[in-house]
Amino acid sequence: MAKPEETLITQIQRFAVNDGPGFRTNVFLKGCRLRCRWCHNPETHSFTPEIYWKSRLCVQCGACLEACPREAINAPVPPEEAQREGSTYHKIIRERCDNCLRCVDACAYGALEIVGRPLSVKEVMDEVAQDSMFYDNSGGGMTVSGGEPMAHREFVDDLLTAAKNMGIHVCLDTSGFCRWEELEPIAKRADIVLYDLKHLDTSRHKELTGVGNELILQNLRNLCENGVETWLRIVVIPGISYSLDYHQKVADFLKGLPRRIDRIDLLPFHNWCQDKYNWLGRLWTMGAELEALDPSEVEPLQEPYEAEGFNVTVGGSGFEGNNV
C-alpha cells in the first residue's frame, strides 16, 4: 500500500500526443469511483495493487504455486493449453488472493507483474522532468490521468504545484465526479482541464458508469463560469454515442453553458485493451460486442459542433491536423 505522501501509479507514459498540446508525459493514478463499461484502463479501477498474469510469458514452472501462502494459484498446465484462444485457464484464483505479491517475487519469467506502485511526488516529477526539452519545443507538458485524479486530491494538488514550480505545463484529465470544492482549486492550478463526458442522459450515464451525471454536468458549468480552459472529450461508441442526433443534443447543451468550451475531442472507440482484462482475469464484454471505429467513421459527427462554431477534432491529437 502507498504511504500518505505516496500514491499508486500504474504507468508513466512518455511522448504521448493525444492528451493535451504537444508531447506529454501522462501520469496514470490508480483508483476510480466510476465503472465505465468501455473503460480502456481496467488496471486503474482498484485503489490497491493488483497482479497481471501474462500467459504468453508463463512457462508453467510452478514456482508461484509454491510461493503462495493462500492457495490462490492454479496448478500448472501445458503452456500451449493456457495460451490457446478461448482458454478459460487463469493462473491466479482472484477471490483467494490477498495481493501479498510473493508470487511476483517468485516468477523468473516476468509472467506475473505488479500493477500499481507507490510513488512520491518527487519520484514522479523526477521522471516527468527528464523530457523538459521536448515540452519546451512542442508546447507539451504533464497530463495527470487515471483512474480518477480527483480521487487522490491531496497528492494531485502537490503534484501540480511541483510541476508549476518547475515551469511545466499541466493538464488534468478528469470525469468531474467530485465536489466542486475539491475540483475548483486544482482545476484553477491546471493549464487545461480535459473533461470526459461519458453520456448526456443521466439515467443512461448511471447504467453505463454506475453513477448519475448531475454532479458532472454541474462541475462542467462551474468550470466555464470560472474561465478554466476546458477541452471536452467524448468517446464515440456504437450504440451509445455514435449518432448525429446524440451529438446534436450535446452541441445544444454546450450552447447553454456560461462560456464556450475551448475544444471538443471526439475519440473513436477502440478495443485494444482486451489483453489487460485478460491479464487481470476479467471479461470485457464490450470487446466482444463491438469493433473499433476508424477516425473516418467519426468525422461526420463533427458537423453539429462545427455548425455552432465549436473547435472540434477527431482523435484528440495535441498537434493540429494529426488525428489519431
C-alpha positions as protocol buffer text, in pm:
chain_id: "A"
residue {
  index: 1
  type: MET
  ca { x: 0 y: 0 z: 0 }
}
residue {
  index: 2
  type: ALA
  ca { x: 108 y: 358 z: -59 }
}
residue {
  index: 3
  type: LYS
  ca { x: 208 y: 579 z: 232 }
}
residue {
  index: 4
  type: PRO
  ca { x: 11 y: 906 z: 277 }
}
residue {
  index: 5
  type: GLU
  ca { x: 280 y: 1101 z: 89 }
}
residue {
  index: 6
  type: GLU
  ca { x: 269 y: 847 z: -196 }
}
residue {
  index: 7
  type: THR
  ca { x: 3 y: 735 z: -442 }
}
residue {
  index: 8
  type: LEU
  ca { x: -25 y: 423 z: -653 }
}
residue {
  index: 9
  type: ILE
  ca { x: 81 y: 488 z: -1012 }
}
residue {
  index: 10
  type: THR
  ca { x: 7 y: 231 z: -1284 }
}
residue {
  index: 11
  type: GLN
  ca { x: 213 y: 392 z: -1559 }
}
residue {
  index: 12
  type: ILE
  ca { x: 411 y: 700 z: -1655 }
}
residue {
  index: 13
  type: GLN
  ca { x: 373 y: 719 z: -2032 }
}
residue {
  index: 14
  type: ARG
  ca { x: 618 y: 939 z: -2216 }
}
residue {
  index: 15
  type: PHE
  ca { x: 586 y: 1111 z: -2556 }
}
residue {
  index: 16
  type: ALA
  ca { x: 205 y: 1098 z: -2566 }
}
residue {
  index: 17
  type: VAL
  ca { x: 35 y: 1325 z: -2819 }
}
residue {
  index: 18
  type: ASN
  ca { x: -338 y: 1273 z: -2761 }
}
residue {
  index: 19
  type: ASP
  ca { x: -390 y: 1412 z: -2411 }
}
residue {
  index: 20
  type: GLY
  ca { x: -327 y: 1783 z: -2440 }
}
residue {
  index: 21
  type: PRO
  ca { x: -99 y: 2003 z: -2653 }
}
residue {
  index: 22
  type: GLY
  ca { x: 245 y: 1893 z: -2769 }
}
residue {
  index: 23
  type: PHE
  ca { x: 450 y: 1600 z: -2644 }
}
residue {
  index: 24
  type: ARG
  ca { x: 329 y: 1498 z: -2300 }
}
residue {
  index: 25
  type: THR
  ca { x: 412 y: 1268 z: -2014 }
}
residue {
  index: 26
  type: ASN
  ca { x: 94 y: 1101 z: -1888 }
}
residue {
  index: 27
  type: VAL
  ca { x: 82 y: 1001 z: -1521 }
}
residue {
  index: 28
  type: PHE
  ca { x: -184 y: 736 z: -1457 }
}
residue {
  index: 29
  type: LEU
  ca { x: -308 y: 720 z: -1098 }
}
residue {
  index: 30
  type: LYS
  ca { x: -471 y: 403 z: -967 }
}
residue {
  index: 31
  type: GLY
  ca { x: -827 y: 415 z: -836 }
}
residue {
  index: 32
  type: CYS
  ca { x: -1160 y: 530 z: -977 }
}
residue {
  index: 33
  type: ARG
  ca { x: -1517 y: 551 z: -845 }
}
residue {
  index: 34
  type: LEU
  ca { x: -1674 y: 503 z: -1189 }
}
residue {
  index: 35
  type: ARG
  ca { x: -1706 y: 172 z: -1371 }
}
residue {
  index: 36
  type: CYS
  ca { x: -1746 y: 271 z: -1735 }
}
residue {
  index: 37
  type: ARG
  ca { x: -1840 y: -32 z: -1941 }
}
residue {
  index: 38
  type: TRP
  ca { x: -1591 y: 64 z: -2214 }
}
residue {
  index: 39
  type: CYS
  ca { x: -1302 y: 154 z: -1981 }
}
residue {
  index: 40
  type: HIS
  ca { x: -968 y: 101 z: -2154 }
}
residue {
  index: 41
  type: ASN
  ca { x: -771 y: 110 z: -1827 }
}
residue {
  index: 42
  type: PRO
  ca { x: -917 y: -163 z: -1603 }
}
residue {
  index: 43
  type: GLU
  ca { x: -594 y: -173 z: -1407 }
}
residue {
  index: 44
  type: THR
  ca { x: -679 y: 173 z: -1270 }
}
residue {
  index: 45
  type: HIS
  ca { x: -1015 y: 74 z: -1116 }
}
residue {
  index: 46
  type: SER
  ca { x: -894 y: -58 z: -780 }
}
residue {
  index: 47
  type: PHE
  ca { x: -725 y: 157 z: -516 }
}
residue {
  index: 48
  type: THR
  ca { x: -490 y: -129 z: -423 }
}
residue {
  index: 49
  type: PRO
  ca { x: -204 y: -302 z: -608 }
}
residue {
  index: 50
  type: GLU
  ca { x: -302 y: -586 z: -840 }
}
residue {
  index: 51
  type: ILE
  ca { x: -124 y: -855 z: -1036 }
}
residue {
  index: 52
  type: TYR
  ca { x: -114 y: -907 z: -1411 }
}
residue {
  index: 53
  type: TRP
  ca { x: -72 y: -1265 z: -1531 }
}
residue {
  index: 54
  type: LYS
  ca { x: 62 y: -1273 z: -1888 }
}
residue {
  index: 55
  type: SER
  ca { x: 0 y: -1621 z: -2023 }
}
residue {
  index: 56
  type: ARG
  ca { x: 233 y: -1579 z: -2321 }
}
residue {
  index: 57
  type: LEU
  ca { x: 530 y: -1539 z: -2085 }
}
residue {
  index: 58
  type: CYS
  ca { x: 431 y: -1815 z: -1845 }
}
residue {
  index: 59
  type: VAL
  ca { x: 625 y: -2142 z: -1872 }
}
residue {
  index: 60
  type: GLN
  ca { x: 404 y: -2309 z: -1608 }
}
residue {
  index: 61
  type: CYS
  ca { x: 702 y: -2386 z: -1384 }
}
residue {
  index: 62
  type: GLY
  ca { x: 501 y: -2389 z: -1061 }
}
residue {
  index: 63
  type: ALA
  ca { x: 726 y: -2151 z: -866 }
}
residue {
  index: 64
  type: CYS
  ca { x: 435 y: -1917 z: -794 }
}
residue {
  index: 65
  type: LEU
  ca { x: 226 y: -2208 z: -667 }
}
residue {
  index: 66
  type: GLU
  ca { x: 496 y: -2299 z: -417 }
}
residue {
  index: 67
  type: ALA
  ca { x: 535 y: -1935 z: -304 }
}
residue {
  index: 68
  type: CYS
  ca { x: 166 y: -1862 z: -246 }
}
residue {
  index: 69
  type: PRO
  ca { x: 54 y: -1894 z: 121 }
}
residue {
  index: 70
  type: ARG
  ca { x: -318 y: -1877 z: 42 }
}
residue {
  index: 71
  type: GLU
  ca { x: -361 y: -2150 z: -221 }
}
residue {
  index: 72
  type: ALA
  ca { x: -455 y: -1877 z: -468 }
}
residue {
  index: 73
  type: ILE
  ca { x: -258 y: -2021 z: -761 }
}
residue {
  index: 74
  type: ASN
  ca { x: -390 y: -2281 z: -1003 }
}
residue {
  index: 75
  type: ALA
  ca { x: -171 y: -2583 z: -1070 }
}
residue {
  index: 76
  type: PRO
  ca { x: 44 y: -2572 z: -1385 }
}
residue {
  index: 77
  type: VAL
  ca { x: -92 y: -2692 z: -1718 }
}
residue {
  index: 78
  type: PRO
  ca { x: 89 y: -2724 z: -2051 }
}
residue {
  index: 79
  type: PRO
  ca { x: 174 y: -2369 z: -2170 }
}
residue {
  index: 80
  type: GLU
  ca { x: 2 y: -2425 z: -2504 }
}
residue {
  index: 81
  type: GLU
  ca { x: -320 y: -2514 z: -2324 }
}
residue {
  index: 82
  type: ALA
  ca { x: -313 y: -2194 z: -2120 }
}
residue {
  index: 83
  type: GLN
  ca { x: -231 y: -1984 z: -2427 }
}
residue {
  index: 84
  type: ARG
  ca { x: -478 y: -2126 z: -2675 }
}
residue {
  index: 85
  type: GLU
  ca { x: -756 y: -1898 z: -2794 }
}
residue {
  index: 86
  type: GLY
  ca { x: -1067 y: -1935 z: -2582 }
}
residue {
  index: 87
  type: SER
  ca { x: -883 y: -2090 z: -2288 }
}
residue {
  index: 88
  type: THR
  ca { x: -1055 y: -2034 z: -1953 }
}
residue {
  index: 89
  type: TYR
  ca { x: -741 y: -2115 z: -1755 }
}
residue {
  index: 90
  type: HIS
  ca { x: -609 y: -1836 z: -1536 }
}
residue {
  index: 91
  type: LYS
  ca { x: -308 y: -1861 z: -1308 }
}
residue {
  index: 92
  type: ILE
  ca { x: -446 y: -1664 z: -1012 }
}
residue {
  index: 93
  type: ILE
  ca { x: -758 y: -1756 z: -814 }
}
residue {
  index: 94
  type: ARG
  ca { x: -852 y: -1394 z: -757 }
}
residue {
  index: 95
  type: GLU
  ca { x: -1109 y: -1446 z: -480 }
}
residue {
  index: 96
  type: ARG
  ca { x: -841 y: -1608 z: -261 }
}
residue {
  index: 97
  type: CYS
  ca { x: -559 y: -1367 z: -345 }
}
residue {
  index: 98
  type: ASP
  ca { x: -471 y: -1101 z: -85 }
}
residue {
  index: 99
  type: ASN
  ca { x: -206 y: -932 z: -304 }
}
residue {
  index: 100
  type: CYS
  ca { x: 87 y: -1034 z: -85 }
}
residue {
  index: 101
  type: LEU
  ca { x: 286 y: -1037 z: -413 }
}
residue {
  index: 102
  type: ARG
  ca { x: 503 y: -1335 z: -319 }
}
residue {
  index: 103
  type: CYS
  ca { x: 411 y: -1500 z: -648 }
}
residue {
  index: 104
  type: VAL
  ca { x: 550 y: -1199 z: -836 }
}
residue {
  index: 105
  type: ASP
  ca { x: 879 y: -1226 z: -649 }
}
residue {
  index: 106
  type: ALA
  ca { x: 895 y: -1599 z: -731 }
}
residue {
  index: 107
  type: CYS
  ca { x: 835 y: -1560 z: -1107 }
}
residue {
  index: 108
  type: ALA
  ca { x: 1161 y: -1560 z: -1303 }
}
residue {
  index: 109
  type: TYR
  ca { x: 995 y: -1503 z: -1642 }
}
residue {
  index: 110
  type: GLY
  ca { x: 804 y: -1178 z: -1599 }
}
residue {
  index: 111
  type: ALA
  ca { x: 468 y: -1351 z: -1637 }
}
residue {
  index: 112
  type: LEU
  ca { x: 345 y: -1203 z: -1308 }
}
residue {
  index: 113
  type: GLU
  ca { x: 368 y: -827 z: -1277 }
}
residue {
  index: 114
  type: ILE
  ca { x: 264 y: -578 z: -1011 }
}
residue {
  index: 115
  type: VAL
  ca { x: 15 y: -316 z: -1130 }
}
residue {
  index: 116
  type: GLY
  ca { x: 26 y: -5 z: -914 }
}
residue {
  index: 117
  type: ARG
  ca { x: 349 y: 104 z: -750 }
}
residue {
  index: 118
  type: PRO
  ca { x: 362 y: 365 z: -474 }
}
residue {
  index: 119
  type: LEU
  ca { x: 549 y: 676 z: -585 }
}
residue {
  index: 120
  type: SER
  ca { x: 607 y: 1012 z: -422 }
}
residue {
  index: 121
  type: VAL
  ca { x: 558 y: 1347 z: -590 }
}
residue {
  index: 122
  type: LYS
  ca { x: 934 y: 1380 z: -618 }
}
residue {
  index: 123
  type: GLU
  ca { x: 971 y: 1039 z: -782 }
}
residue {
  index: 124
  type: VAL
  ca { x: 701 y: 1121 z: -1036 }
}
residue {
  index: 125
  type: MET
  ca { x: 844 y: 1465 z: -1112 }
}
residue {
  index: 126
  type: ASP
  ca { x: 1198 y: 1328 z: -1147 }
}
residue {
  index: 127
  type: GLU
  ca { x: 1074 y: 1118 z: -1438 }
}
residue {
  index: 128
  type: VAL
  ca { x: 848 y: 1387 z: -1584 }
}
residue {
  index: 129
  type: ALA
  ca { x: 1130 y: 1641 z: -1581 }
}
residue {
  index: 130
  type: GLN
  ca { x: 1350 y: 1420 z: -1800 }
}
residue {
  index: 131
  type: ASP
  ca { x: 1155 y: 1533 z: -2106 }
}
residue {
  index: 132
  type: SER
  ca { x: 1154 y: 1906 z: -2035 }
}
residue {
  index: 133
  type: MET
  ca { x: 1329 y: 1987 z: -2364 }
}
residue {
  index: 134
  type: PHE
  ca { x: 1051 y: 1815 z: -2557 }
}
residue {
  index: 135
  type: TYR
  ca { x: 785 y: 2010 z: -2367 }
}
residue {
  index: 136
  type: ASP
  ca { x: 961 y: 2336 z: -2447 }
}
residue {
  index: 137
  type: ASN
  ca { x: 992 y: 2256 z: -2818 }
}
residue {
  index: 138
  type: SER
  ca { x: 638 y: 2123 z: -2866 }
}
residue {
  index: 139
  type: GLY
  ca { x: 432 y: 2318 z: -2613 }
}
residue {
  index: 140
  type: GLY
  ca { x: 378 y: 1998 z: -2418 }
}
residue {
  index: 141
  type: GLY
  ca { x: 400 y: 1902 z: -2052 }
}
residue {
  index: 142
  type: MET
  ca { x: 248 y: 1666 z: -1798 }
}
residue {
  index: 143
  type: THR
  ca { x: -103 y: 1520 z: -1805 }
}
residue {
  index: 144
  type: VAL
  ca { x: -242 y: 1374 z: -1482 }
}
residue {
  index: 145
  type: SER
  ca { x: -486 y: 1095 z: -1561 }
}
residue {
  index: 146
  type: GLY
  ca { x: -612 y: 766 z: -1424 }
}
residue {
  index: 147
  type: GLY
  ca { x: -825 y: 616 z: -1293 }
}
residue {
  index: 148
  type: GLU
  ca { x: -954 y: 940 z: -1149 }
}
residue {
  index: 149
  type: PRO
  ca { x: -706 y: 1203 z: -1033 }
}
residue {
  index: 150
  type: MET
  ca { x: -965 y: 1370 z: -812 }
}
residue {
  index: 151
  type: ALA
  ca { x: -983 y: 1053 z: -604 }
}
residue {
  index: 152
  type: HIS
  ca { x: -625 y: 1145 z: -499 }
}
residue {
  index: 153
  type: ARG
  ca { x: -689 y: 1513 z: -446 }
}
residue {
  index: 154
  type: GLU
  ca { x: -410 y: 1596 z: -199 }
}
residue {
  index: 155
  type: PHE
  ca { x: -144 y: 1410 z: -399 }
}
residue {
  index: 156
  type: VAL
  ca { x: -258 y: 1572 z: -725 }
}
residue {
  index: 157
  type: ASP
  ca { x: -258 y: 1914 z: -562 }
}
residue {
  index: 158
  type: ASP
  ca { x: 105 y: 1863 z: -456 }
}
residue {
  index: 159
  type: LEU
  ca { x: 194 y: 1718 z: -797 }
}
residue {
  index: 160
  type: LEU
  ca { x: 51 y: 2015 z: -987 }
}
residue {
  index: 161
  type: THR
  ca { x: 222 y: 2256 z: -751 }
}
residue {
  index: 162
  type: ALA
  ca { x: 556 y: 2086 z: -809 }
}
residue {
  index: 163
  type: ALA
  ca { x: 509 y: 2091 z: -1186 }
}
residue {
  index: 164
  type: LYS
  ca { x: 412 y: 2457 z: -1194 }
}
residue {
  index: 165
  type: ASN
  ca { x: 714 y: 2544 z: -978 }
}
residue {
  index: 166
  type: MET
  ca { x: 929 y: 2374 z: -1243 }
}
residue {
  index: 167
  type: GLY
  ca { x: 758 y: 2566 z: -1525 }
}
residue {
  index: 168
  type: ILE
  ca { x: 591 y: 2253 z: -1667 }
}
residue {
  index: 169
  type: HIS
  ca { x: 256 y: 2286 z: -1844 }
}
residue {
  index: 170
  type: VAL
  ca { x: -13 y: 2073 z: -1678 }
}
residue {
  index: 171
  type: CYS
  ca { x: -335 y: 1909 z: -1799 }
}
residue {
  index: 172
  type: LEU
  ca { x: -582 y: 1750 z: -1559 }
}
residue {
  index: 173
  type: ASP
  ca { x: -785 y: 1464 z: -1712 }
}
residue {
  index: 174
  type: THR
  ca { x: -1100 y: 1408 z: -1504 }
}
residue {
  index: 175
  type: SER
  ca { x: -1455 y: 1279 z: -1517 }
}
residue {
  index: 176
  type: GLY
  ca { x: -1559 y: 1562 z: -1286 }
}
residue {
  index: 177
  type: PHE
  ca { x: -1726 y: 1321 z: -1044 }
}
residue {
  index: 178
  type: CYS
  ca { x: -1635 y: 1502 z: -723 }
}
residue {
  index: 179
  type: ARG
  ca { x: -1745 y: 1801 z: -518 }
}
residue {
  index: 180
  type: TRP
  ca { x: -1677 y: 2141 z: -675 }
}
residue {
  index: 181
  type: GLU
  ca { x: -1499 y: 2246 z: -356 }
}
residue {
  index: 182
  type: GLU
  ca { x: -1245 y: 1972 z: -429 }
}
residue {
  index: 183
  type: LEU
  ca { x: -1218 y: 2034 z: -804 }
}
residue {
  index: 184
  type: GLU
  ca { x: -1203 y: 2414 z: -806 }
}
residue {
  index: 185
  type: PRO
  ca { x: -854 y: 2479 z: -663 }
}
residue {
  index: 186
  type: ILE
  ca { x: -692 y: 2201 z: -865 }
}
residue {
  index: 187
  type: ALA
  ca { x: -869 y: 2293 z: -1189 }
}
residue {
  index: 188
  type: LYS
  ca { x: -757 y: 2654 z: -1149 }
}
residue {
  index: 189
  type: ARG
  ca { x: -398 y: 2542 z: -1096 }
}
residue {
  index: 190
  type: ALA
  ca { x: -402 y: 2330 z: -1414 }
}
residue {
  index: 191
  type: ASP
  ca { x: -339 y: 2495 z: -1751 }
}
residue {
  index: 192
  type: ILE
  ca { x: -607 y: 2285 z: -1922 }
}
residue {
  index: 193
  type: VAL
  ca { x: -878 y: 2056 z: -1787 }
}
residue {
  index: 194
  type: LEU
  ca { x: -951 y: 1758 z: -2011 }
}
residue {
  index: 195
  type: TYR
  ca { x: -1311 y: 1679 z: -1918 }
}
residue {
  index: 196
  type: ASP
  ca { x: -1461 y: 1341 z: -2000 }
}
residue {
  index: 197
  type: LEU
  ca { x: -1830 y: 1346 z: -2090 }
}
residue {
  index: 198
  type: LYS
  ca { x: -1950 y: 985 z: -2064 }
}
residue {
  index: 199
  type: HIS
  ca { x: -2315 y: 1043 z: -2159 }
}
residue {
  index: 200
  type: LEU
  ca { x: -2553 y: 1338 z: -2161 }
}
residue {
  index: 201
  type: ASP
  ca { x: -2856 y: 1149 z: -2025 }
}
residue {
  index: 202
  type: THR
  ca { x: -2827 y: 1084 z: -1651 }
}
residue {
  index: 203
  type: SER
  ca { x: -3016 y: 753 z: -1643 }
}
residue {
  index: 204
  type: ARG
  ca { x: -2809 y: 621 z: -1932 }
}
residue {
  index: 205
  type: HIS
  ca { x: -2497 y: 756 z: -1762 }
}
residue {
  index: 206
  type: LYS
  ca { x: -2579 y: 561 z: -1445 }
}
residue {
  index: 207
  type: GLU
  ca { x: -2645 y: 245 z: -1646 }
}
residue {
  index: 208
  type: LEU
  ca { x: -2309 y: 276 z: -1823 }
}
residue {
  index: 209
  type: THR
  ca { x: -2085 y: 401 z: -1541 }
}
residue {
  index: 210
  type: GLY
  ca { x: -2260 y: 323 z: -1212 }
}
residue {
  index: 211
  type: VAL
  ca { x: -2328 y: 688 z: -1122 }
}
residue {
  index: 212
  type: GLY
  ca { x: -2552 y: 966 z: -1247 }
}
residue {
  index: 213
  type: ASN
  ca { x: -2413 y: 1272 z: -1426 }
}
residue {
  index: 214
  type: GLU
  ca { x: -2580 y: 1561 z: -1239 }
}
residue {
  index: 215
  type: LEU
  ca { x: -2264 y: 1647 z: -1044 }
}
residue {
  index: 216
  type: ILE
  ca { x: -2051 y: 1607 z: -1356 }
}
residue {
  index: 217
  type: LEU
  ca { x: -2262 y: 1843 z: -1566 }
}
residue {
  index: 218
  type: GLN
  ca { x: -2276 y: 2100 z: -1286 }
}
residue {
  index: 219
  type: ASN
  ca { x: -1899 y: 2092 z: -1249 }
}
residue {
  index: 220
  type: LEU
  ca { x: -1864 y: 2145 z: -1624 }
}
residue {
  index: 221
  type: ARG
  ca { x: -2083 y: 2451 z: -1589 }
}
residue {
  index: 222
  type: ASN
  ca { x: -1873 y: 2568 z: -1294 }
}
residue {
  index: 223
  type: LEU
  ca { x: -1551 y: 2533 z: -1495 }
}
residue {
  index: 224
  type: CYS
  ca { x: -1698 y: 2752 z: -1768 }
}
residue {
  index: 225
  type: GLU
  ca { x: -1821 y: 3011 z: -1519 }
}
residue {
  index: 226
  type: ASN
  ca { x: -1474 y: 3032 z: -1368 }
}
residue {
  index: 227
  type: GLY
  ca { x: -1296 y: 3075 z: -1700 }
}
residue {
  index: 228
  type: VAL
  ca { x: -1097 y: 2749 z: -1680 }
}
residue {
  index: 229
  type: GLU
  ca { x: -967 y: 2635 z: -2018 }
}
residue {
  index: 230
  type: THR
  ca { x: -1160 y: 2314 z: -2081 }
}
residue {
  index: 231
  type: TRP
  ca { x: -1133 y: 2053 z: -2353 }
}
residue {
  index: 232
  type: LEU
  ca { x: -1434 y: 1824 z: -2363 }
}
residue {
  index: 233
  type: ARG
  ca { x: -1359 y: 1461 z: -2453 }
}
residue {
  index: 234
  type: ILE
  ca { x: -1628 y: 1226 z: -2582 }
}
residue {
  index: 235
  type: VAL
  ca { x: -1557 y: 862 z: -2664 }
}
residue {
  index: 236
  type: VAL
  ca { x: -1769 y: 774 z: -2968 }
}
residue {
  index: 237
  type: ILE
  ca { x: -1912 y: 427 z: -2911 }
}
residue {
  index: 238
  type: PRO
  ca { x: -2153 y: 236 z: -3138 }
}
residue {
  index: 239
  type: GLY
  ca { x: -2492 y: 202 z: -2973 }
}
residue {
  index: 240
  type: ILE
  ca { x: -2408 y: 465 z: -2711 }
}
residue {
  index: 241
  type: SER
  ca { x: -2282 y: 787 z: -2868 }
}
residue {
  index: 242
  type: TYR
  ca { x: -2245 y: 708 z: -3237 }
}
residue {
  index: 243
  type: SER
  ca { x: -2522 y: 916 z: -3396 }
}
residue {
  index: 244
  type: LEU
  ca { x: -2570 y: 1266 z: -3529 }
}
residue {
  index: 245
  type: ASP
  ca { x: -2882 y: 1302 z: -3316 }
}
residue {
  index: 246
  type: TYR
  ca { x: -2687 y: 1239 z: -2995 }
}
residue {
  index: 247
  type: HIS
  ca { x: -2412 y: 1487 z: -3085 }
}
residue {
  index: 248
  type: GLN
  ca { x: -2668 y: 1748 z: -3184 }
}
residue {
  index: 249
  type: LYS
  ca { x: -2809 y: 1717 z: -2832 }
}
residue {
  index: 250
  type: VAL
  ca { x: -2461 y: 1758 z: -2685 }
}
residue {
  index: 251
  type: ALA
  ca { x: -2396 y: 2064 z: -2904 }
}
residue {
  index: 252
  type: ASP
  ca { x: -2729 y: 2215 z: -2792 }
}
residue {
  index: 253
  type: PHE
  ca { x: -2637 y: 2153 z: -2428 }
}
residue {
  index: 254
  type: LEU
  ca { x: -2295 y: 2312 z: -2472 }
}
residue {
  index: 255
  type: LYS
  ca { x: -2452 y: 2622 z: -2626 }
}
residue {
  index: 256
  type: GLY
  ca { x: -2627 y: 2682 z: -2294 }
}
residue {
  index: 257
  type: LEU
  ca { x: -2310 y: 2689 z: -2085 }
}
residue {
  index: 258
  type: PRO
  ca { x: -2190 y: 3023 z: -1940 }
}
residue {
  index: 259
  type: ARG
  ca { x: -1880 y: 3023 z: -2162 }
}
residue {
  index: 260
  type: ARG
  ca { x: -1786 y: 2844 z: -2480 }
}
residue {
  index: 261
  type: ILE
  ca { x: -1597 y: 2517 z: -2437 }
}
residue {
  index: 262
  type: ASP
  ca { x: -1244 y: 2573 z: -2569 }
}
residue {
  index: 263
  type: ARG
  ca { x: -1226 y: 2248 z: -2763 }
}
residue {
  index: 264
  type: ILE
  ca { x: -1415 y: 1923 z: -2821 }
}
residue {
  index: 265
  type: ASP
  ca { x: -1231 y: 1597 z: -2895 }
}
residue {
  index: 266
  type: LEU
  ca { x: -1430 y: 1308 z: -3041 }
}
residue {
  index: 267
  type: LEU
  ca { x: -1238 y: 991 z: -2959 }
}
residue {
  index: 268
  type: PRO
  ca { x: -1312 y: 683 z: -3174 }
}
residue {
  index: 269
  type: PHE
  ca { x: -1388 y: 371 z: -2971 }
}
residue {
  index: 270
  type: HIS
  ca { x: -1122 y: 100 z: -2986 }
}
residue {
  index: 271
  type: ASN
  ca { x: -1090 y: -244 z: -2831 }
}
residue {
  index: 272
  type: TRP
  ca { x: -711 y: -267 z: -2797 }
}
residue {
  index: 273
  type: CYS
  ca { x: -726 y: -315 z: -2420 }
}
residue {
  index: 274
  type: GLN
  ca { x: -857 y: -671 z: -2414 }
}
residue {
  index: 275
  type: ASP
  ca { x: -519 y: -810 z: -2311 }
}
residue {
  index: 276
  type: LYS
  ca { x: -528 y: -605 z: -1991 }
}
residue {
  index: 277
  type: TYR
  ca { x: -866 y: -750 z: -1897 }
}
residue {
  index: 278
  type: ASN
  ca { x: -731 y: -1099 z: -1962 }
}
residue {
  index: 279
  type: TRP
  ca { x: -419 y: -1030 z: -1755 }
}
residue {
  index: 280
  type: LEU
  ca { x: -645 y: -932 z: -1464 }
}
residue {
  index: 281
  type: GLY
  ca { x: -867 y: -1236 z: -1507 }
}
residue {
  index: 282
  type: ARG
  ca { x: -1166 y: -1026 z: -1612 }
}
residue {
  index: 283
  type: LEU
  ca { x: -1404 y: -1039 z: -1905 }
}
residue {
  index: 284
  type: TRP
  ca { x: -1451 y: -726 z: -2114 }
}
residue {
  index: 285
  type: THR
  ca { x: -1786 y: -778 z: -2281 }
}
residue {
  index: 286
  type: MET
  ca { x: -1767 y: -467 z: -2498 }
}
residue {
  index: 287
  type: GLY
  ca { x: -1459 y: -602 z: -2670 }
}
residue {
  index: 288
  type: ALA
  ca { x: -1659 y: -899 z: -2791 }
}
residue {
  index: 289
  type: GLU
  ca { x: -1960 y: -688 z: -2885 }
}
residue {
  index: 290
  type: LEU
  ca { x: -1802 y: -404 z: -3084 }
}
residue {
  index: 291
  type: GLU
  ca { x: -1541 y: -340 z: -3350 }
}
residue {
  index: 292
  type: ALA
  ca { x: -1307 y: -44 z: -3325 }
}
residue {
  index: 293
  type: LEU
  ca { x: -1411 y: 271 z: -3511 }
}
residue {
  index: 294
  type: ASP
  ca { x: -1189 y: 426 z: -3773 }
}
residue {
  index: 295
  type: PRO
  ca { x: -1148 y: 805 z: -3739 }
}
residue {
  index: 296
  type: SER
  ca { x: -1307 y: 847 z: -4081 }
}
residue {
  index: 297
  type: GLU
  ca { x: -1626 y: 693 z: -3941 }
}
residue {
  index: 298
  type: VAL
  ca { x: -1638 y: 956 z: -3668 }
}
residue {
  index: 299
  type: GLU
  ca { x: -1561 y: 1262 z: -3880 }
}
residue {
  index: 300
  type: PRO
  ca { x: -1926 y: 1323 z: -3986 }
}
residue {
  index: 301
  type: LEU
  ca { x: -2019 y: 1368 z: -3619 }
}
residue {
  index: 302
  type: GLN
  ca { x: -1820 y: 1694 z: -3612 }
}
residue {
  index: 303
  type: GLU
  ca { x: -2097 y: 1862 z: -3814 }
}
residue {
  index: 304
  type: PRO
  ca { x: -2329 y: 1970 z: -3525 }
}
residue {
  index: 305
  type: TYR
  ca { x: -2036 y: 2125 z: -3339 }
}
residue {
  index: 306
  type: GLU
  ca { x: -1888 y: 2297 z: -3643 }
}
residue {
  index: 307
  type: ALA
  ca { x: -2230 y: 2439 z: -3725 }
}
residue {
  index: 308
  type: GLU
  ca { x: -2227 y: 2612 z: -3385 }
}
residue {
  index: 309
  type: GLY
  ca { x: -1870 y: 2735 z: -3427 }
}
residue {
  index: 310
  type: PHE
  ca { x: -1705 y: 2496 z: -3181 }
}
residue {
  index: 311
  type: ASN
  ca { x: -1342 y: 2391 z: -3220 }
}
residue {
  index: 312
  type: VAL
  ca { x: -1376 y: 2014 z: -3269 }
}
residue {
  index: 313
  type: THR
  ca { x: -1126 y: 1740 z: -3354 }
}
residue {
  index: 314
  type: VAL
  ca { x: -1135 y: 1365 z: -3410 }
}
residue {
  index: 315
  type: GLY
  ca { x: -875 y: 1175 z: -3212 }
}
residue {
  index: 316
  type: GLY
  ca { x: -771 y: 1440 z: -2965 }
}
residue {
  index: 317
  type: SER
  ca { x: -421 y: 1496 z: -3102 }
}
residue {
  index: 318
  type: GLY
  ca { x: -220 y: 1773 z: -2946 }
}
residue {
  index: 319
  type: PHE
  ca { x: -87 y: 1864 z: -3291 }
}
residue {
  index: 320
  type: GLU
  ca { x: -307 y: 2040 z: -3542 }
}
residue {
  index: 321
  type: GLY
  ca { x: -418 y: 1824 z: -3831 }
}
residue {
  index: 322
  type: ASN
  ca { x: -290 y: 1500 z: -3676 }
}
residue {
  index: 323
  type: ASN
  ca { x: -595 y: 1296 z: -3583 }
}
residue {
  index: 324
  type: VAL
  ca { x: -511 y: 960 z: -3428 }
}
